[in-house]
PDB file of C-alpha atoms and ligand atoms in Angstrom:
ATOM      1  CA  UNK M   1     117.348  98.413 115.319  1.00  0.00           C
ATOM      2  CA  UNK M   2     115.558  95.247 114.167  1.00  0.00           C
ATOM      3  CA  UNK M   3     115.682  94.822 110.344  1.00  0.00           C
ATOM      4  CA  UNK M   4     113.753  92.386 108.170  1.00  0.00           C
ATOM      5  CA  UNK M   5     115.419  91.811 104.770  1.00  0.00           C
ATOM      6  CA  UNK M   6     114.163  90.014 101.678  1.00  0.00           C
ATOM      7  CA  UNK M   7     114.729  89.771  97.938  1.00  0.00           C
ATOM      8  CA  UNK M   8     113.880  87.834  94.814  1.00  0.00           C
ATOM      9  CA  UNK M   9     116.514  85.955  92.785  1.00  0.00           C
ATOM     10  CA  UNK M  10     117.590  89.141  91.052  1.00  0.00           C
ATOM     11  CA  UNK M  11     118.235  90.862  94.355  1.00  0.00           C
ATOM     12  CA  UNK M  12     119.760  87.852  96.063  1.00  0.00           C
ATOM     13  CA  UNK M  13     123.489  88.688  95.426  1.00  0.00           C
ATOM     14  CA  UNK M  14     123.118  92.196  96.869  1.00  0.00           C
ATOM     15  CA  UNK M  15     120.871  90.980  99.696  1.00  0.00           C
ATOM     16  CA  UNK M  16     123.560  88.518 100.797  1.00  0.00           C
ATOM     17  CA  UNK M  17     126.154  91.275 101.024  1.00  0.00           C
ATOM     18  CA  UNK M  18     123.837  93.751 102.735  1.00  0.00           C
ATOM     19  CA  UNK M  19     122.611  91.167 105.267  1.00  0.00           C
ATOM     20  CA  UNK M  20     126.159  90.176 106.085  1.00  0.00           C
ATOM     21  CA  UNK M  21     127.182  93.850 106.571  1.00  0.00           C
ATOM     22  CA  UNK M  22     124.170  95.079 108.633  1.00  0.00           C
ATOM     23  CA  UNK M  23     125.216  93.585 111.992  1.00  0.00           C
ATOM     24  CA  UNK M  24     128.388  95.728 111.838  1.00  0.00           C
ATOM     25  CA  UNK M  25     126.092  98.840 112.060  1.00  0.00           C
ATOM     26  CA  UNK M  26     124.507  97.456 115.258  1.00  0.00           C
ATOM     27  CA  UNK M  27     121.374  96.190 113.550  1.00  0.00           C
ATOM     28  CA  UNK M  28     119.737  92.862 114.294  1.00  0.00           C
ATOM     29  CA  UNK M  29     118.803  91.199 110.994  1.00  0.00           C
ATOM     30  CA  UNK M  30     116.361  88.509 109.979  1.00  0.00           C
ATOM     31  CA  UNK M  31     116.543  87.179 106.416  1.00  0.00           C
ATOM     32  CA  UNK M  32     113.165  86.254 104.909  1.00  0.00           C
ATOM     33  CA  UNK M  33     114.690  84.878 101.627  1.00  0.00           C
ATOM     34  CA  UNK M  34     115.075  84.270  98.787  1.00  0.00           C
ATOM     35  CA  UNK M  35     117.928  81.900  99.556  1.00  0.00           C
ATOM     36  CA  UNK M  36     119.304  81.390  96.105  1.00  0.00           C
ATOM     37  CA  UNK M  37     119.289  82.747  92.537  1.00  0.00           C
ATOM     38  CA  UNK M  38     116.648  80.278  91.470  1.00  0.00           C
ATOM     39  CA  UNK M  39     113.768  82.192  89.865  1.00  0.00           C
ATOM     40  CA  UNK M  40     111.055  83.198  92.296  1.00  0.00           C
ATOM     41  CA  UNK M  41     108.219  85.730  92.534  1.00  0.00           C
ATOM     42  CA  UNK M  42     109.140  89.024  94.271  1.00  0.00           C
ATOM     43  CA  UNK M  43     105.650  89.595  95.871  1.00  0.00           C
ATOM     44  CA  UNK M  44     106.108  86.519  98.031  1.00  0.00           C
ATOM     45  CA  UNK M  45     109.140  88.037  99.738  1.00  0.00           C
ATOM     46  CA  UNK M  46     107.947  91.608  99.707  1.00  0.00           C
ATOM     47  CA  UNK M  47     104.664  90.709 101.407  1.00  0.00           C
ATOM     48  CA  UNK M  48     106.476  88.681 104.037  1.00  0.00           C
ATOM     49  CA  UNK M  49     108.840  91.501 104.999  1.00  0.00           C
ATOM     50  CA  UNK M  50     106.187  94.216 104.773  1.00  0.00           C
ATOM     51  CA  UNK M  51     103.804  92.191 107.023  1.00  0.00           C
ATOM     52  CA  UNK M  52     106.453  91.844 109.662  1.00  0.00           C
ATOM     53  CA  UNK M  53     107.196  95.586 109.699  1.00  0.00           C
ATOM     54  CA  UNK M  54     103.490  96.436 109.584  1.00  0.00           C
ATOM     55  CA  UNK M  55     102.823  94.216 112.658  1.00  0.00           C
ATOM     56  CA  UNK M  56     105.598  96.014 114.533  1.00  0.00           C
ATOM     57  CA  UNK M  57     107.907  93.057 114.779  1.00  0.00           C
ATOM     58  CA  UNK M  58     110.684  94.956 112.972  1.00  0.00           C
ATOM     59  CA  UNK M  59     111.713  98.581 112.835  1.00  0.00           C
ATOM     60  CA  UNK M  60     112.657  98.586 109.170  1.00  0.00           C
ATOM     61  CA  UNK M  61     112.375  96.383 106.054  1.00  0.00           C
ATOM     62  CA  UNK M  62     114.844  96.176 103.301  1.00  0.00           C
ATOM     63  CA  UNK M  63     113.689  94.698 100.004  1.00  0.00           C
ATOM     64  CA  UNK M  64     115.756  94.088  96.862  1.00  0.00           C
ATOM     65  CA  UNK M  65     114.728  92.969  93.393  1.00  0.00           C
ATOM     66  CA  UNK M  66     116.245  93.680  90.025  1.00  0.00           C
ATOM     67  CA  UNK M  67     114.876  97.178  89.624  1.00  0.00           C
ATOM     68  CA  UNK M  68     113.436  97.671  93.163  1.00  0.00           C
ATOM     69  CA  UNK M  69     110.182  98.509  91.494  1.00  0.00           C
ATOM     70  CA  UNK M  70     108.248  95.268  92.043  1.00  0.00           C
ATOM     71  CA  UNK M  71     109.092  94.934  95.726  1.00  0.00           C
ATOM     72  CA  UNK M  72     108.320  98.673  96.225  1.00  0.00           C
ATOM     73  CA  UNK M  73     104.932  98.389  94.547  1.00  0.00           C
ATOM     74  CA  UNK M  74     104.092  95.305  96.629  1.00  0.00           C
ATOM     75  CA  UNK M  75     105.188  96.714  99.985  1.00  0.00           C
ATOM     76  CA  UNK M  76     103.210  99.961  99.454  1.00  0.00           C
ATOM     77  CA  UNK M  77      99.974  97.877  99.152  1.00  0.00           C
ATOM     78  CA  UNK M  78     100.200  97.482 102.922  1.00  0.00           C
ATOM     79  CA  UNK M  79      98.390 100.235 104.796  1.00  0.00           C
ATOM     80  CA  UNK M  80     101.072 100.544 107.473  1.00  0.00           C
ATOM     81  CA  UNK M  81     103.996 100.694 105.046  1.00  0.00           C
ATOM     82  CA  UNK M  82     105.795 103.634 103.558  1.00  0.00           C
ATOM     83  CA  UNK M  83     108.182 102.057 101.129  1.00  0.00           C
ATOM     84  CA  UNK M  84     110.829 104.115  99.380  1.00  0.00           C
ATOM     85  CA  UNK M  85     112.755 103.107  96.270  1.00  0.00           C
ATOM     86  CA  UNK M  86     116.308 104.450  96.776  1.00  0.00           C
ATOM     87  CA  UNK M  87     119.167 104.499  94.268  1.00  0.00           C
ATOM     88  CA  UNK M  88     121.611 107.041  95.805  1.00  0.00           C
ATOM     89  CA  UNK M  89     122.506 108.397  99.230  1.00  0.00           C
ATOM     90  CA  UNK M  90     120.606 111.656  98.758  1.00  0.00           C
ATOM     91  CA  UNK M  91     117.382 109.752  98.157  1.00  0.00           C
ATOM     92  CA  UNK M  92     118.179 107.560 101.154  1.00  0.00           C
ATOM     93  CA  UNK M  93     118.510 110.628 103.361  1.00  0.00           C
ATOM     94  CA  UNK M  94     115.274 112.147 102.079  1.00  0.00           C
ATOM     95  CA  UNK M  95     113.436 108.877 102.497  1.00  0.00           C
ATOM     96  CA  UNK M  96     113.929 109.362 106.192  1.00  0.00           C
ATOM     97  CA  UNK M  97     113.849 113.141 106.672  1.00  0.00           C
ATOM     98  CA  UNK M  98     110.743 113.754 104.509  1.00  0.00           C
ATOM     99  CA  UNK M  99     108.976 110.416 104.171  1.00  0.00           C
ATOM    100  CA  UNK M 100     109.840 108.534 107.368  1.00  0.00           C
ATOM    101  CA  UNK M 101     110.006 105.373 105.289  1.00  0.00           C
ATOM    102  CA  UNK M 102     109.752 102.084 107.101  1.00  0.00           C
ATOM    103  CA  UNK M 103     110.763  99.993 104.047  1.00  0.00           C
ATOM    104  CA  UNK M 104     113.727 100.759 101.837  1.00  0.00           C
ATOM    105  CA  UNK M 105     113.797  99.126  98.367  1.00  0.00           C
ATOM    106  CA  UNK M 106     117.038  98.753  96.387  1.00  0.00           C
ATOM    107  CA  UNK M 107     117.494  98.011  92.668  1.00  0.00           C
ATOM    108  CA  UNK M 108     119.922  95.072  92.960  1.00  0.00           C
ATOM    109  CA  UNK M 109     120.834  95.010  89.269  1.00  0.00           C
ATOM    110  CA  UNK M 110     121.555  98.707  89.041  1.00  0.00           C
ATOM    111  CA  UNK M 111     123.571  99.729  92.102  1.00  0.00           C
ATOM    112  CA  UNK M 112     126.733  98.482  93.685  1.00  0.00           C
ATOM    113  CA  UNK M 113     127.222  97.152  97.243  1.00  0.00           C
ATOM    114  CA  UNK M 114     129.057 100.370  98.078  1.00  0.00           C
ATOM    115  CA  UNK M 115     126.066 102.477  96.920  1.00  0.00           C
ATOM    116  CA  UNK M 116     123.698 100.277  98.902  1.00  0.00           C
ATOM    117  CA  UNK M 117     125.797 100.869 102.043  1.00  0.00           C
ATOM    118  CA  UNK M 118     125.835 104.647 101.399  1.00  0.00           C
ATOM    119  CA  UNK M 119     122.029 104.686 100.988  1.00  0.00           C
ATOM    120  CA  UNK M 120     121.448 102.767 104.207  1.00  0.00           C
ATOM    121  CA  UNK M 121     124.001 104.747 106.223  1.00  0.00           C
ATOM    122  CA  UNK M 122     122.412 107.923 105.048  1.00  0.00           C
ATOM    123  CA  UNK M 123     118.972 106.620 106.049  1.00  0.00           C
ATOM    124  CA  UNK M 124     120.242 105.446 109.457  1.00  0.00           C
ATOM    125  CA  UNK M 125     121.993 108.721 110.258  1.00  0.00           C
ATOM    126  CA  UNK M 126     119.044 110.991 109.440  1.00  0.00           C
ATOM    127  CA  UNK M 127     116.124 112.068 111.579  1.00  0.00           C
ATOM    128  CA  UNK M 128     112.566 112.466 110.362  1.00  0.00           C
ATOM    129  CA  UNK M 129     111.773 116.208 110.295  1.00  0.00           C
ATOM    130  CA  UNK M 130     108.068 115.896 111.178  1.00  0.00           C
ATOM    131  CA  UNK M 131     106.034 119.105 110.839  1.00  0.00           C
ATOM    132  CA  UNK M 132     104.785 119.649 107.289  1.00  0.00           C
ATOM    133  CA  UNK M 133     106.177 116.251 106.287  1.00  0.00           C
ATOM    134  CA  UNK M 134     104.067 114.494 108.966  1.00  0.00           C
ATOM    135  CA  UNK M 135     100.991 116.400 107.628  1.00  0.00           C
ATOM    136  CA  UNK M 136     101.761 115.145 104.100  1.00  0.00           C
ATOM    137  CA  UNK M 137     102.245 111.567 105.351  1.00  0.00           C
ATOM    138  CA  UNK M 138      98.880 111.774 107.053  1.00  0.00           C
ATOM    139  CA  UNK M 139      97.320 112.429 103.615  1.00  0.00           C
ATOM    140  CA  UNK M 140      98.854 109.399 101.857  1.00  0.00           C
ATOM    141  CA  UNK M 141      96.316 106.694 102.805  1.00  0.00           C
ATOM    142  CA  UNK M 142      93.062 106.530 100.826  1.00  0.00           C
TER     143      UNK M 142
HETATM  144  C1  RB5 Q   1     113.070  89.698  87.777  1.00  0.00           C
HETATM  145  O1  RB5 Q   1     113.517  89.319  86.502  1.00  0.00           O
HETATM  146  C2  RB5 Q   1     112.664  91.146  87.835  1.00  0.00           C
HETATM  147  O2  RB5 Q   1     111.510  91.347  87.045  1.00  0.00           O
HETATM  148  C3  RB5 Q   1     112.402  91.545  89.233  1.00  0.00           C
HETATM  149  O3  RB5 Q   1     113.517  91.366  90.028  1.00  0.00           O
HETATM  150  C4  RB5 Q   1     112.085  93.047  89.463  1.00  0.00           C
HETATM  151  O4  RB5 Q   1     112.967  93.877  88.785  1.00  0.00           O
HETATM  152  C5  RB5 Q   1     110.650  93.375  89.224  1.00  0.00           C
HETATM  153  O5  RB5 Q   1     110.246  94.527  89.511  1.00  0.00           O
END
């Protein structure tokens, strides 16, 4: 799986840990920044990652800011993106089985690295259920 990852300054510490861990799951990772804890604007990084996923260059995007909210709002402005804000492994599993998310957003200031790994492992190890969930996804765009 090819994964694009990005964060703002608030998400930077967790992004570094997640990006370093992802190759051990078999994923290929490209880091779109930020590259330090210097203050930046989360939409710059969220748009970059979402655009790459939308174009089909990556299978999944992972975005991290302080709350996860700003990057999630930004990513979901892209027509081809279904971005899911996840804060525990149950939500991570449902983001795949019900929503077939192609971007996962994490709240870097509110979850631990262990929780982030649990969320992502749950997402990776779950299949999209299709059926009524596909019908609902088809109704999202306006
Ligand atoms: C940065 O202080 C913070 O506002 C940002 O990381 C994020 O939480 C916004 O949604």
